[in-house]
Coordinates of C-alpha atoms in Angstrom, one line a residue:
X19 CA 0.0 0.0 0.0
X20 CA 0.9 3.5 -0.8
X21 CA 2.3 5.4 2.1
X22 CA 0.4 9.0 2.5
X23 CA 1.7 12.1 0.9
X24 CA 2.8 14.6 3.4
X25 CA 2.0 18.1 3.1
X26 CA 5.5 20.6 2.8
X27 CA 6.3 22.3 6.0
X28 CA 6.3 25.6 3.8
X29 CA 2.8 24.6 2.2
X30 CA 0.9 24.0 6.0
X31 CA 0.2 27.7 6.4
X32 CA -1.5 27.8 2.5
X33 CA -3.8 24.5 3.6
X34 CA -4.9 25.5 6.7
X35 CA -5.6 28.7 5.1
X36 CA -8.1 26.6 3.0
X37 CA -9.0 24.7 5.6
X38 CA -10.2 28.0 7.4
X39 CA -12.1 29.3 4.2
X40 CA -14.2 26.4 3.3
X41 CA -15.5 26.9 7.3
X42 CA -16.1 30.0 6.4
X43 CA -18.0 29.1 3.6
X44 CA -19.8 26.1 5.0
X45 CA -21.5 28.8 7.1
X46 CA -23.2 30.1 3.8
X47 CA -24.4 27.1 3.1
X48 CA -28.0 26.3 3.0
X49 CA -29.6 22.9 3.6
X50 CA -30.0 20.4 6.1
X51 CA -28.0 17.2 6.8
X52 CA -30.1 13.8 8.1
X53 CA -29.8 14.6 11.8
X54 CA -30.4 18.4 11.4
X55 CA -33.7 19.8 13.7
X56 CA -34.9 23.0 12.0
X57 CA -36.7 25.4 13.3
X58 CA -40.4 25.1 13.9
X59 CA -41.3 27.1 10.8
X60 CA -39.2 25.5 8.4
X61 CA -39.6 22.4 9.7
X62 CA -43.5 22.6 9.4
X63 CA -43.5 24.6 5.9
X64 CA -40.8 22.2 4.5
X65 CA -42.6 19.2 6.0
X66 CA -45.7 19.8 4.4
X67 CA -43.8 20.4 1.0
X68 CA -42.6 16.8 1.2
X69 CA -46.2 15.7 1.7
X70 CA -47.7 17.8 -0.9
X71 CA -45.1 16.1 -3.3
X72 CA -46.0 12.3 -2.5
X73 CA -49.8 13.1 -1.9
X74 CA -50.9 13.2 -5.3
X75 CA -48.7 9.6 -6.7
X76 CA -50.0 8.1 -3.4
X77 CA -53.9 9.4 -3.7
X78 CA -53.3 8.2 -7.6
X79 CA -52.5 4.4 -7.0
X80 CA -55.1 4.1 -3.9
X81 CA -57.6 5.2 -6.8
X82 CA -56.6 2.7 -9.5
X83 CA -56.5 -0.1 -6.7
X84 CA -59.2 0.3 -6.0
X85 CA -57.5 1.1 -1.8
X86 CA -59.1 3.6 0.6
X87 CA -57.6 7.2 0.2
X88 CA -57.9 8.2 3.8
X89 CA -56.2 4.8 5.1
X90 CA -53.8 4.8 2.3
X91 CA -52.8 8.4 3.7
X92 CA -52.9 7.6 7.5
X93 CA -50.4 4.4 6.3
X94 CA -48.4 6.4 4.8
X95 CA -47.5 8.7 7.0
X96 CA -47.3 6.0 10.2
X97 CA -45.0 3.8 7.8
X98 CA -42.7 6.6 7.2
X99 CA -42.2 7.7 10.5
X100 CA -42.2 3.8 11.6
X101 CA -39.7 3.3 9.3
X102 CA -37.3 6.2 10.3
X103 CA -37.2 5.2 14.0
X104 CA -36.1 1.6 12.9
X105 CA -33.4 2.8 10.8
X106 CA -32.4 5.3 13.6
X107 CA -33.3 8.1 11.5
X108 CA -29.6 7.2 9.7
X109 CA -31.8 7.2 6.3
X110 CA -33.9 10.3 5.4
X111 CA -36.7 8.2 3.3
X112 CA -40.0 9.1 2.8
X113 CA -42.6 6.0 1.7
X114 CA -45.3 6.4 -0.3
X115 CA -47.6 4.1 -2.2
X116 CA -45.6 2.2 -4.9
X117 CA -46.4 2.2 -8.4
X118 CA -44.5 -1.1 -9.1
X119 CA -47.4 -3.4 -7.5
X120 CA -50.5 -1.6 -9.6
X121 CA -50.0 -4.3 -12.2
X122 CA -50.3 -7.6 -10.0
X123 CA -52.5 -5.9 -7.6
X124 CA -55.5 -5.4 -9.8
X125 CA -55.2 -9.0 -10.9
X126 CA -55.2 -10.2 -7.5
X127 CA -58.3 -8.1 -6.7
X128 CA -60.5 -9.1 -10.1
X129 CA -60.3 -12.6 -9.2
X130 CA -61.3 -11.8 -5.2
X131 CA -63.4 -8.9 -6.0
X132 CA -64.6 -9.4 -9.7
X133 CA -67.4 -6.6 -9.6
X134 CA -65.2 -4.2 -8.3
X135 CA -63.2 -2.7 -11.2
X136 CA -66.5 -3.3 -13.1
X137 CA -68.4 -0.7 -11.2
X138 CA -68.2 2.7 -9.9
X139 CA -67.3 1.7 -5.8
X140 CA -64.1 3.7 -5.0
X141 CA -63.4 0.9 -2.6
X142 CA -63.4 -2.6 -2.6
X143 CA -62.5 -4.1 0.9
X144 CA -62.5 -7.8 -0.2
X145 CA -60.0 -7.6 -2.7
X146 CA -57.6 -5.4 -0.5
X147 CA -57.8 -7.6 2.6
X148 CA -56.9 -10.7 0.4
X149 CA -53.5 -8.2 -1.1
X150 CA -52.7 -7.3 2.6
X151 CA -51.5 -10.8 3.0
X152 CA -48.7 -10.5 -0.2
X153 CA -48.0 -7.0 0.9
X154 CA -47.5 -8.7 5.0
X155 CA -45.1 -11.5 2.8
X156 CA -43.2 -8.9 0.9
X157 CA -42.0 -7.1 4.4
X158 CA -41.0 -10.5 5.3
X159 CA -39.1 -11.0 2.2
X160 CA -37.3 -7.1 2.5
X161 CA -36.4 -7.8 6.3
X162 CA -35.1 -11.1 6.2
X163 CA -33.0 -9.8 2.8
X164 CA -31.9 -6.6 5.1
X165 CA -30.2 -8.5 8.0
X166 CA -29.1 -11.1 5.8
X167 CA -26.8 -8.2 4.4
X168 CA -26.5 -6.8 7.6
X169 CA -24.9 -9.9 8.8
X170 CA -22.6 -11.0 6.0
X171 CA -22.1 -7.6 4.7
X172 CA -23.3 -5.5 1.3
X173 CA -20.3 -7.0 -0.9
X174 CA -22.4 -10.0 -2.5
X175 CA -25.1 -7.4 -2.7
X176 CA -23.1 -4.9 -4.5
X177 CA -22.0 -7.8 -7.1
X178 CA -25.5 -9.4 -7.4
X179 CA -27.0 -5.3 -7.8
X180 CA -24.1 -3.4 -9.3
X181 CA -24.3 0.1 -9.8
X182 CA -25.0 -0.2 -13.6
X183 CA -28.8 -3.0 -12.4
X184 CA -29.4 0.2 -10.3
X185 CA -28.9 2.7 -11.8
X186 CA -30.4 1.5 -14.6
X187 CA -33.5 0.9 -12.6
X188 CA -33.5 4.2 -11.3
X189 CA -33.6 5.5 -14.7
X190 CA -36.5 3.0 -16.1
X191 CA -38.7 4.2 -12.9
X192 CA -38.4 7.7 -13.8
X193 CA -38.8 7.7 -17.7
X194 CA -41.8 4.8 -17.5
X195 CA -43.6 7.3 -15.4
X196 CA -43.7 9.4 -18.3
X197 CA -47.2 8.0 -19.4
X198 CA -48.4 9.2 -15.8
X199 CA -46.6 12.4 -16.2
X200 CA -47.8 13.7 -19.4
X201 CA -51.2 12.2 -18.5
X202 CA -52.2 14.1 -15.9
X203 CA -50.6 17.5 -17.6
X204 CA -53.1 17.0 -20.7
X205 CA -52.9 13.6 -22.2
X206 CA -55.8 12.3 -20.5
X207 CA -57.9 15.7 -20.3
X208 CA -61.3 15.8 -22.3
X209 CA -60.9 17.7 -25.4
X210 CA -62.7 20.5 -24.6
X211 CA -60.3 21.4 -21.6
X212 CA -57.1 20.1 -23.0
X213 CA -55.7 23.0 -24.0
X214 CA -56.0 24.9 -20.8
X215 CA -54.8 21.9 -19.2
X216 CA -51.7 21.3 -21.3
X217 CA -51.1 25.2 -20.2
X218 CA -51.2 25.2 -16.8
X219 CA -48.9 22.0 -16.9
X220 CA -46.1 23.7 -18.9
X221 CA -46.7 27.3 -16.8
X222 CA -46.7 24.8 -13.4
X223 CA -43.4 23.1 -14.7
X224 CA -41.4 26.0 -16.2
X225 CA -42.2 28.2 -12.6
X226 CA -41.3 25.4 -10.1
X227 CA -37.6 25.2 -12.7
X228 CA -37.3 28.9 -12.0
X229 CA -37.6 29.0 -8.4
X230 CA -35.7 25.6 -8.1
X231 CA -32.6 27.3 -9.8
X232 CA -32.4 31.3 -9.1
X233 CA -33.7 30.6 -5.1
X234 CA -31.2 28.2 -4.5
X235 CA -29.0 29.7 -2.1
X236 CA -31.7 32.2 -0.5
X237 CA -32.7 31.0 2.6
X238 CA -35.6 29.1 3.7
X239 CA -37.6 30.1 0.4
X240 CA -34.9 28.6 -1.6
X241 CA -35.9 25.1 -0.3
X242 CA -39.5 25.4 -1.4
X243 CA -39.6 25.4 -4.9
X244 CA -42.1 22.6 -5.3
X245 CA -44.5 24.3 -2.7
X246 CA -44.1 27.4 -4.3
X247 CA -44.7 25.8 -7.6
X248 CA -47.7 24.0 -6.9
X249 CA -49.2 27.2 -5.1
X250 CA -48.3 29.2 -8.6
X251 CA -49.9 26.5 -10.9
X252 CA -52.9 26.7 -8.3
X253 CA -53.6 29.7 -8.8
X254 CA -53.0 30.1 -12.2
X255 CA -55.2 27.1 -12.5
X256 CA -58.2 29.3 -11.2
X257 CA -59.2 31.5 -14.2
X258 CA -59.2 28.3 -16.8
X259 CA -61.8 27.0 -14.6
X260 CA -59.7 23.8 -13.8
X261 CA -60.3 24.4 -10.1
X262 CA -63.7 22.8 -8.1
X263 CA -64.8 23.3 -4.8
X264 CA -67.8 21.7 -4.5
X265 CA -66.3 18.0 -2.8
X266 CA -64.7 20.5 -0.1
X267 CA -68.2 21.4 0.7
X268 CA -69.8 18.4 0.9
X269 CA -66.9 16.2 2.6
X270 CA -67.4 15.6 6.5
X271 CA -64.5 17.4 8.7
X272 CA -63.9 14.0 10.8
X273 CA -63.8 11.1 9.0
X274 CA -62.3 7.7 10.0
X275 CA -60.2 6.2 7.3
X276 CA -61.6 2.4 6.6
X277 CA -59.6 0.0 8.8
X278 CA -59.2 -3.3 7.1
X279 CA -57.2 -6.4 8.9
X280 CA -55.0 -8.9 6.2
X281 CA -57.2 -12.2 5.3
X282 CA -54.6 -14.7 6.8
X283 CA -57.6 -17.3 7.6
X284 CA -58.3 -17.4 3.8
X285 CA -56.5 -20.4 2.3
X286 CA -56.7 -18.5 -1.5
X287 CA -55.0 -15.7 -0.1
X288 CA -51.9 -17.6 0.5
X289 CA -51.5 -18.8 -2.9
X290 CA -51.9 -15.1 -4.0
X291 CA -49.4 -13.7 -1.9
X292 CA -46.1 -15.2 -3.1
X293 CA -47.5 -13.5 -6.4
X294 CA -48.1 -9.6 -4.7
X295 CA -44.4 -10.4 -3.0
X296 CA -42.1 -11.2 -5.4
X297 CA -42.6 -7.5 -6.7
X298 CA -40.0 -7.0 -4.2
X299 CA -37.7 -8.0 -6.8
X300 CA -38.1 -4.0 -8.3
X301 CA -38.2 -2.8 -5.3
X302 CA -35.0 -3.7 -4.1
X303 CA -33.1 -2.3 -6.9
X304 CA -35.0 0.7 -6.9
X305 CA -34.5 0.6 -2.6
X306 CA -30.3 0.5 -3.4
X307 CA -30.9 3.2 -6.7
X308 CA -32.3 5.3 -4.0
X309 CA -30.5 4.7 -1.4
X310 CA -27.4 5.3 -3.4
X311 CA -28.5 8.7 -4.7
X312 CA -29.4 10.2 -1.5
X313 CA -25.9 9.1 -0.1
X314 CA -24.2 11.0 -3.1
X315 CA -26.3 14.3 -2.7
X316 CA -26.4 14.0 1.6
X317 CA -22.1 13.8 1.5
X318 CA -21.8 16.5 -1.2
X319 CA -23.6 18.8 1.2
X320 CA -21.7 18.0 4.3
X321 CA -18.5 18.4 2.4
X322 CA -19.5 21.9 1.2
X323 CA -20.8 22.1 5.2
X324 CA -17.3 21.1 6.5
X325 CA -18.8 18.0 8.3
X326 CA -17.9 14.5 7.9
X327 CA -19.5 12.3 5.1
X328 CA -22.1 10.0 6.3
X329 CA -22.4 7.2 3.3
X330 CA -25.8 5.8 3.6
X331 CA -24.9 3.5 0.7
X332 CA -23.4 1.2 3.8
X333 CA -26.8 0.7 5.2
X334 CA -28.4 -1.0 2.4
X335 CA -29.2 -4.3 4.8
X336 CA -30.3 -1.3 7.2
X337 CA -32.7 0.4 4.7
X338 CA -34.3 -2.7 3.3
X339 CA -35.7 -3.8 7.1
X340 CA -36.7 0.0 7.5
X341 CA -38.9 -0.6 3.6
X342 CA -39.9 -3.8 5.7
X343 CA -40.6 -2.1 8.4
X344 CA -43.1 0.2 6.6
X345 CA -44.7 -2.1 4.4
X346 CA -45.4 -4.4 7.7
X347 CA -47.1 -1.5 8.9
X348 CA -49.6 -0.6 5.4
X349 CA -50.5 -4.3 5.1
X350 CA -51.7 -4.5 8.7
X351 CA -53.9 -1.4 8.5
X352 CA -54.7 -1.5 4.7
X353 CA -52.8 1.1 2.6
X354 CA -51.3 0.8 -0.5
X355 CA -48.1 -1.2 -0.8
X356 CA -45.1 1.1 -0.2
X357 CA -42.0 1.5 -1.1
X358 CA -39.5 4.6 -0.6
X359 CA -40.3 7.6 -2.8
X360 CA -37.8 8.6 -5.8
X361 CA -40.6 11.9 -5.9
X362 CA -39.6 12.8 -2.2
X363 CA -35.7 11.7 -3.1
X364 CA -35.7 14.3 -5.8
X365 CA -37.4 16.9 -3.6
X366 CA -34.9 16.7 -1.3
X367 CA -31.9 17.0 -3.8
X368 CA -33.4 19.7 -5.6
X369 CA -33.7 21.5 -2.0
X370 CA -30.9 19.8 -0.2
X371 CA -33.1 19.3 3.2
X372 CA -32.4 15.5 4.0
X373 CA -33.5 16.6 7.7
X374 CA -35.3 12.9 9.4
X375 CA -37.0 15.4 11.9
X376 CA -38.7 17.2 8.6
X377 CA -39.9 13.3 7.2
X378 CA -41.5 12.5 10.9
X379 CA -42.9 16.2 10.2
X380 CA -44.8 15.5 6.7
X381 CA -45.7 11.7 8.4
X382 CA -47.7 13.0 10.9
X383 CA -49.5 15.9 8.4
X384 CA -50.4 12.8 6.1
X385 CA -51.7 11.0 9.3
X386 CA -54.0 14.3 10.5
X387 CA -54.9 14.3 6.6
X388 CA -56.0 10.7 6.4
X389 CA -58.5 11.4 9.2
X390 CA -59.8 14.8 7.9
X391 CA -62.1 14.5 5.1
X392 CA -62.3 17.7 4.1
X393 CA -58.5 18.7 4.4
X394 CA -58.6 15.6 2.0
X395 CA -60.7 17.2 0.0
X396 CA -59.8 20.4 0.0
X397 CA -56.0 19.0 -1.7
X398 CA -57.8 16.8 -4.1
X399 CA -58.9 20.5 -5.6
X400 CA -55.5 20.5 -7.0
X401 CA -55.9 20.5 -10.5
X402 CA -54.5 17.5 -12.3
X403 CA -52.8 19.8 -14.5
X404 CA -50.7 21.3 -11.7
X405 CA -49.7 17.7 -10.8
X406 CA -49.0 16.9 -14.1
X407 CA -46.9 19.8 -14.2
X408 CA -44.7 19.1 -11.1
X409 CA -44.2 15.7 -11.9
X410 CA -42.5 16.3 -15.4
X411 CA -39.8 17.7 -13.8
X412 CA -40.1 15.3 -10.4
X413 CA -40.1 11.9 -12.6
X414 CA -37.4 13.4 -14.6
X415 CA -35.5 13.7 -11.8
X416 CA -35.6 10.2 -10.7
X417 CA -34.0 9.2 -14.1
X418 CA -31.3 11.7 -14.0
X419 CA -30.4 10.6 -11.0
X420 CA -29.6 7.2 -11.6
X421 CA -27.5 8.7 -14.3
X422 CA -25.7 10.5 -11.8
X423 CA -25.1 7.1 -9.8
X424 CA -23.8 5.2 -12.8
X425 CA -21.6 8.0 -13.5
X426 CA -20.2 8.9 -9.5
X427 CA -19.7 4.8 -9.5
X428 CA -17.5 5.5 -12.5
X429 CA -19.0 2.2 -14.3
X430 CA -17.1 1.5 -17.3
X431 CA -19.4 1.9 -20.0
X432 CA -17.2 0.8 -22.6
X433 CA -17.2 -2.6 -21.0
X434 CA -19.6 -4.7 -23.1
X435 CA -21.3 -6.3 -19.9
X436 CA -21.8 -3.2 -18.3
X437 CA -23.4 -2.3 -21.2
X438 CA -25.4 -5.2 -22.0
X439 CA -27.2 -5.0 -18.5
X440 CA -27.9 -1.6 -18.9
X441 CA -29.3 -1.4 -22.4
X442 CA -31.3 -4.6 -21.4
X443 CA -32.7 -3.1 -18.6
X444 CA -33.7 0.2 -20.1
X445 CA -35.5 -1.6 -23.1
X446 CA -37.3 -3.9 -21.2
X447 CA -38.6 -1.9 -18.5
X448 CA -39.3 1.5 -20.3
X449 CA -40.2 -0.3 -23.4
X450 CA -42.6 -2.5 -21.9
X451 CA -44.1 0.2 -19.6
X452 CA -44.9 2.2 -22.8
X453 CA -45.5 -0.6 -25.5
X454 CA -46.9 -3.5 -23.7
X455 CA -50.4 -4.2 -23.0
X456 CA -51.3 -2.7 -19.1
X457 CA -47.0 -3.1 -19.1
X458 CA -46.9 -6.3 -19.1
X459 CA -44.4 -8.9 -20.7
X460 CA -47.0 -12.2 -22.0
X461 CA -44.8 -14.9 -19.6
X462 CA -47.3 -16.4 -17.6
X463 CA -46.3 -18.4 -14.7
X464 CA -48.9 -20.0 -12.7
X465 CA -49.3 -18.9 -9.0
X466 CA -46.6 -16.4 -9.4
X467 CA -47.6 -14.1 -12.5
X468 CA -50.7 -15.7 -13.8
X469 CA -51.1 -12.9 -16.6
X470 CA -47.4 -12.0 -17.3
X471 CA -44.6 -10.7 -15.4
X472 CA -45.2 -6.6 -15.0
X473 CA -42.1 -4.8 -16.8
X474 CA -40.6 -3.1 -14.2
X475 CA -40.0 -6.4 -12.2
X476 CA -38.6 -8.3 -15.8
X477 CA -36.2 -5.9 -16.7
X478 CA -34.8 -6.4 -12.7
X479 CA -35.0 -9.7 -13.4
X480 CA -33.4 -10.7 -16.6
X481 CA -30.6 -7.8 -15.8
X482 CA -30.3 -9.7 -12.7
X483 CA -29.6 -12.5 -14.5
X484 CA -27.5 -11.2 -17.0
X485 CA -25.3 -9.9 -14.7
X486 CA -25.0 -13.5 -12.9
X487 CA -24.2 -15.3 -16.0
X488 CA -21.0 -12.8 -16.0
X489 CA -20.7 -13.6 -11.8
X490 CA -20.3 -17.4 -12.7
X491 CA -18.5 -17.3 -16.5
X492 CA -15.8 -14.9 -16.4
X493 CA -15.6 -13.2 -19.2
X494 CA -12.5 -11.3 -21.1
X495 CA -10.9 -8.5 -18.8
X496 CA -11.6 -4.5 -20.6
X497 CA -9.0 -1.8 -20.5
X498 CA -9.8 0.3 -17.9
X499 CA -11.5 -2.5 -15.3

């Protein structure tokens, strides 16, 4: 090994010099590191951006399933918090209802609950307490995962999910959102209003861009450029009519969110539950994508902030008990499967508050929210096109990111297996999001995926298994390994 270079005697006085200035500096800096406790006010204003930035994905995917909204909410919000205190509040992770299960869920629930997706009930509790039970198996699948790594160390983890599988991932959950995205800013919007909604989309996305770039750097109000940008595309949204208050009227102020216990007594549940779990397969990867962003952004603060690095990325086994943790909790009450949000990820890189004490924060507002139906209601008056809007740039994020992992790994790219992984990966799983039926590669595999494997969890798969074919058969050394 390399013995240390010493700094010249005659050079001490110019480094310490340095050393002195970037303390100065660090003082300038704005943003909050993982174990950071703002201020009431900012803790509360930038605790109810992060909820305002998962509420509308989460709301979404309780809708499609078919899941109660105020219990999805209330879920949410206990997971999250659950979640932190298990992982010490070492990982500044906010969970939110996962897109990845949609597919498997609403198979699940046709089969237990056939009239439900044929009709206009908003809730359907017989399908969700048979999916409690694979959401239940899936925390048992993350945890045991978690202190298996925990025990043996991340190593074999790092070689079975390499930077370039999650990376990748991270980049094929962002971009397959895309459909979502540009759905909600006008895609989906009946003729008649699609113009004004395609408007206040592009006005919402262009205004949150300005204030996330020329506020960075000023304070408190530099850290809110989604809030501010959802209030701007709010009220823009007003005069083109896309605005309705009529729900807020009519909703009750108390409302208990429908409580709804896992079917563990129903023998047919069982065999659908291995089916719900082995999503966990995506959400792994996309767990470690995370996990490995936030790491990146959280050290390249405290370096600016003089402060020593944390490197989250060593508590992958860590983070996947705290993702058990929290889906434990949803599939006892009856929310939405979870998983960690990339939305929330992005919000905190764009604003560089990674604070655990600002995630308990927006937890407990999506708690009060879950029980208040016409605080509820009074959010679900955000026009789509203002979602759409924010979530443009918010998905967009997600995939950049995972750019920036593959590149800070320094992954040789000119390395044909490295390449083949990736390229495999981003087909499958943003190609069969956007050009497969409902998303869905035709591979039927009874018990498991009865009507095809979703894309998101092939292209983990099959770049899983790529990857292990080059694990077992060496192949040919490349210049620069």
């Amino acid at each position: 090994m390399a013995a240390k270079k010493k700094v010249p005697a005659k050079n001490q006085p110019v480094v310490q010099k340095q050393v002195e200035a970037q303390r100065e500096t660090s003082g300038k800096v704005f943003g909050f590191l993982p174990d950071d406790t703002p201020p009431i006010g900012a803790m509360l204003s930038l605790g109810f951006q992060q909820f305002l930035t998962m509420f509308p994905a989460t709301v979404l995917v309780a809708i499609l399933t078919k899941f109660d909204v105020g219990i999805t909410l209330l879920a949410s919000g206990l997971g999250t918090i659950v979640a932190l205190l298990v992982s010490k509040r070492k990982i500044p992770m906010y969970y939110g209802s996962s897109f990845s299960y949609i597919a498997v869920i609403i198979t699940v629930m046709s089969k237990f609950a056939p009239d439900c997706y044929n009709s206009t009930a908003t809730y359907c509790p017989e399908g969700v307490q048979i999916v409690q039970v694979g959401i239940i198996l899936t925390a048992v699948f993350e945890i045991l995962i978690g202190l298996l790594i925990m025990r043996i160390g991340k190593t074999a983890l790092d070689r079975i999910l390499p930077p370039i599988i999650t990376g990748s991932m991270a980049m094929v959950i962002g971009v397959a959102l895309a459909n979502a995205a540009l759905g909600n800013a006008g895609n989906w919007a009946a003729p008649e209003v699609a113009t004004s909604t395609w408007t206040v989309a592009f006005i919402t996305l262009i205004a949150t861009i300005l204030f996330s770039v020329y506020l960075q750097g000023k304070g408190l109000i530099g850290m809110l450029p989604i809030l501010l940008g959802a209030i701007f595309g709010y009220i823009v949204a007003i005069p083109f009519g896309l605005v309705h208050f009529e729900n807020v009227a009519n909703a009750a102020w108390l409302e208990l969110p429908k409580f709804t216990f896992p079917a563990f007594g129903n023998p047919a549940a069982w065999g659908m539950a291995l089916s719900i779990a082995l999503i966990f397969i995506a959400t792994v990867p996309e767990s470690t994508a995370h996990l490995y962003q936030m790491s990146l952004y959280i050290d390249e603060l405290a370096a600016e902030m003089g402060r020593k690095p944390y490197n989250i990325k060593e508590l992958i086994g860590l983070n996947l008990v705290a993702d058990g943790a929290d889906d434990i909790i949803v599939g006892m009450v009856g929310g939405c499967a979870g998983t960690n949000y990339g939305e929330n990820n992005s919000l905190m890189a764009i604003t560089r508050n990674y604070s655990t004490a600002v995630l308990m924060a927006a937890g407990g507002m999506a708690m009060i929210f879950g029980f208040f139906g016409k605080l509820v209601a009074l959010v679900n008056t955000m026009p789509t096109a203002v979602v759409g809007g924010l979530s443009i740039y918010l998905f967009g994020v997600i995939g950049m990111q995972g750019v920036a992992l593959i590149q800070s790994e320094k992954v040789n790219l000119f390395d044909p297996k490295q390449l083949a992984v990736g390229a495999v990966i981003l087909i499958t799983g943003i190609g069969g999001n956007l050009a497969l039926a409902n998303g869905v590669f035709p591979f039927q595999i009874p018990f498991l995926f009865p009507n095809g494997i979703p894309a998101i969890v092939f292209a983990a798969i099959i770049g899983i298994f790529i990857n292990s074919i080059f694990l077992i058969f060496k192949a040919p050394a490349v210049r620069g390994d």
